[in-house]
GROMACS .gro file of C-alpha atoms in nm:
model
  148
    1MET     CA    1  -1.620  -1.601   3.022
    2THR     CA    2  -1.638  -1.372   3.322
    3VAL     CA    3  -1.727  -1.549   3.643
    4THR     CA    4  -1.810  -1.392   3.978
    5ILE     CA    5  -1.754  -1.592   4.296
    6THR     CA    6  -1.943  -1.494   4.610
    7PRO     CA    7  -1.996  -1.657   4.949
    8LEU     CA    8  -2.310  -1.867   4.938
    9SER     CA    9  -2.605  -1.690   5.098
   10GLU     CA   10  -2.941  -1.818   5.218
   11ARG     CA   11  -3.122  -1.645   4.931
   12GLU     CA   12  -2.932  -1.868   4.685
   13PHE     CA   13  -3.066  -2.193   4.828
   14PHE     CA   14  -3.271  -2.293   4.524
   15ALA     CA   15  -2.996  -2.213   4.271
   16TRP     CA   16  -2.749  -2.407   4.489
   17TYR     CA   17  -2.996  -2.693   4.530
   18GLY     CA   18  -3.029  -2.736   4.152
   19LEU     CA   19  -2.652  -2.756   4.114
   20PHE     CA   20  -2.617  -2.983   4.419
   21ALA     CA   21  -2.878  -3.224   4.281
   22GLU     CA   22  -2.691  -3.234   3.949
   23TYR     CA   23  -2.362  -3.291   4.135
   24ALA     CA   24  -2.509  -3.579   4.336
   25ALA     CA   25  -2.666  -3.740   4.029
   26GLY     CA   26  -2.335  -3.719   3.843
   27ALA     CA   27  -2.167  -3.894   4.136
   28GLY     CA   28  -2.435  -4.164   4.134
   29VAL     CA   29  -2.561  -4.060   4.477
   30GLU     CA   30  -2.930  -4.033   4.553
   31VAL     CA   31  -2.991  -3.763   4.813
   32ALA     CA   32  -3.306  -3.729   5.018
   33ASP     CA   33  -3.434  -3.388   5.128
   34GLU     CA   34  -3.313  -3.458   5.482
   35GLN     CA   35  -2.957  -3.510   5.359
   36VAL     CA   36  -2.973  -3.196   5.143
   37MET     CA   37  -3.075  -2.995   5.450
   38ARG     CA   38  -2.795  -3.154   5.654
   39VAL     CA   39  -2.543  -3.044   5.389
   40TRP     CA   40  -2.697  -2.695   5.371
   41THR     CA   41  -2.675  -2.659   5.749
   42ALA     CA   42  -2.314  -2.782   5.757
   43ILE     CA   43  -2.195  -2.538   5.490
   44GLN     CA   44  -2.364  -2.250   5.670
   45ALA     CA   45  -2.194  -2.338   6.001
   46SER     CA   46  -1.933  -2.119   6.163
   47GLY     CA   47  -1.589  -2.198   6.025
   48ALA     CA   48  -1.717  -2.358   5.704
   49HIS     CA   49  -1.687  -2.178   5.373
   50ALA     CA   50  -1.921  -2.220   5.079
   51ALA     CA   51  -1.923  -2.017   4.760
   52VAL     CA   52  -2.113  -2.007   4.435
   53ALA     CA   53  -1.995  -1.907   4.088
   54HIS     CA   54  -2.218  -1.689   3.869
   55ASP     CA   55  -2.185  -1.629   3.497
   56GLU     CA   56  -2.234  -1.292   3.324
   57SER     CA   57  -2.613  -1.329   3.337
   58GLY     CA   58  -2.609  -1.397   3.712
   59SER     CA   59  -2.692  -1.766   3.680
   60ALA     CA   60  -2.529  -2.002   3.928
   61VAL     CA   61  -2.285  -2.227   3.738
   62GLY     CA   62  -2.080  -2.390   4.014
   63PHE     CA   63  -2.013  -2.420   4.384
   64VAL     CA   64  -1.751  -2.517   4.637
   65HIS     CA   65  -1.790  -2.636   4.998
   66ALA     CA   66  -1.493  -2.626   5.235
   67THR     CA   67  -1.465  -2.721   5.601
   68PRO     CA   68  -1.182  -2.642   5.840
   69PHE     CA   69  -0.940  -2.901   5.976
   70GLU     CA   70  -0.649  -2.893   6.219
   71ARG     CA   71  -0.303  -3.042   6.189
   72LEU     CA   72  -0.220  -3.113   6.551
   73LEU     CA   73   0.151  -3.183   6.511
   74GLN     CA   74   0.214  -2.875   6.299
   75GLY     CA   75  -0.009  -2.652   6.510
   76ASP     CA   76  -0.194  -2.515   6.211
   77GLY     CA   77  -0.483  -2.606   5.988
   78GLY     CA   78  -0.656  -2.545   5.662
   79PHE     CA   79  -0.963  -2.601   5.454
   80GLN     CA   80  -1.074  -2.938   5.320
   81ILE     CA   81  -1.263  -2.888   4.994
   82GLU     CA   82  -1.548  -3.132   5.041
   83ASP     CA   83  -1.739  -3.064   4.721
   84LEU     CA   84  -1.643  -2.879   4.403
   85PHE     CA   85  -1.882  -2.873   4.110
   86VAL     CA   86  -1.912  -2.687   3.782
   87ALA     CA   87  -2.216  -2.728   3.557
   88PRO     CA   88  -2.116  -2.942   3.257
   89ALA     CA   89  -2.192  -2.666   3.005
   90GLN     CA   90  -1.948  -2.434   3.186
   91ARG     CA   91  -1.654  -2.672   3.223
   92GLY     CA   92  -1.323  -2.581   3.067
   93ARG     CA   93  -1.388  -2.208   3.112
   94GLY     CA   94  -1.195  -2.147   3.432
   95VAL     CA   95  -1.486  -2.175   3.675
   96GLY     CA   96  -1.328  -2.455   3.880
   97THR     CA   97  -1.001  -2.265   3.898
   98ALA     CA   98  -1.183  -1.951   4.013
   99LEU     CA   99  -1.367  -2.148   4.284
  100VAL     CA  100  -1.043  -2.299   4.417
  101GLU     CA  101  -0.873  -1.957   4.408
  102HIS     CA  102  -1.166  -1.816   4.604
  103VAL     CA  103  -1.126  -2.081   4.876
  104ARG     CA  104  -0.751  -2.027   4.879
  105SER     CA  105  -0.807  -1.655   4.936
  106ALA     CA  106  -1.054  -1.728   5.217
  107ALA     CA  107  -0.800  -1.967   5.372
  108GLU     CA  108  -0.529  -1.701   5.358
  109GLY     CA  109  -0.767  -1.456   5.523
  110ARG     CA  110  -0.812  -1.700   5.809
  111ARG     CA  111  -0.437  -1.767   5.825
  112HIS     CA  112  -0.478  -2.131   5.726
  113ALA     CA  113  -0.170  -2.317   5.608
  114LEU     CA  114  -0.315  -2.517   5.317
  115LEU     CA  115  -0.606  -2.655   5.119
  116ARG     CA  116  -0.682  -3.022   5.074
  117TRP     CA  117  -0.919  -3.196   4.843
  118SER     CA  118  -0.960  -3.532   4.681
  119ALA     CA  119  -1.076  -3.623   4.335
  120ARG     CA  120  -1.179  -3.947   4.176
  121ALA     CA  121  -0.891  -4.122   4.003
  122ASP     CA  122  -1.114  -4.172   3.696
  123ASP     CA  123  -1.190  -3.798   3.658
  124PRO     CA  124  -0.906  -3.654   3.448
  125ALA     CA  125  -1.044  -3.298   3.452
  126ALA     CA  126  -1.060  -3.294   3.833
  127LYS     CA  127  -0.711  -3.443   3.859
  128ALA     CA  128  -0.576  -3.181   3.614
  129LEU     CA  129  -0.731  -2.903   3.825
  130GLN     CA  130  -0.566  -3.044   4.137
  131GLU     CA  131  -0.231  -3.061   3.961
  132LYS     CA  132  -0.256  -2.689   3.879
  133PHE     CA  133  -0.247  -2.618   4.252
  134ALA     CA  134  -0.068  -2.897   4.435
  135ASP     CA  135   0.211  -3.148   4.422
  136ALA     CA  136   0.062  -3.495   4.476
  137ALA     CA  137  -0.099  -3.421   4.812
  138GLY     CA  138   0.209  -3.248   4.949
  139GLY     CA  139   0.400  -3.574   4.966
  140TRP     CA  140   0.125  -3.754   5.158
  141VAL     CA  141  -0.091  -4.041   5.038
  142LEU     CA  142  -0.456  -4.035   5.139
  143GLN     CA  143  -0.616  -4.374   5.196
  144THR     CA  144  -0.987  -4.433   5.241
  145VAL     CA  145  -1.075  -4.719   5.474
  146PRO     CA  146  -1.442  -4.828   5.483
  147VAL     CA  147  -1.580  -4.899   5.828
  148GLY     CA  148  -1.886  -5.104   5.916
   0.00000   0.00000   0.00000
């Protein structure tokens, strides 16, 4: 399958929204319109990077959202992939890999040092995709601590 990755534009809102709703439902998260618009605004912000994957027919089949971060000690930074989604019917066809490669290219263009992203431990496909690109979080362990 040939996939084309392009930066997400305002005219693609409805195609993105359909994929985002499917992504949220698959994660068991109910999102209100207000939250959808908050996400849309955040991924359109300066410094953020969002892209959409299109199949041969031009249909949107996946997306990625990345936000910048700084590493204060090292004096550099990178992109944190916040969301990465491929429509179930398109999985296993290289779309996720193409989306990550797209973000990596954007990061290089901005002279970032690295990409980070997390995946659920119970999602073997997501973990396998991560392992194609990274070595166990670069030697670091990420912990999530709930607050409140």
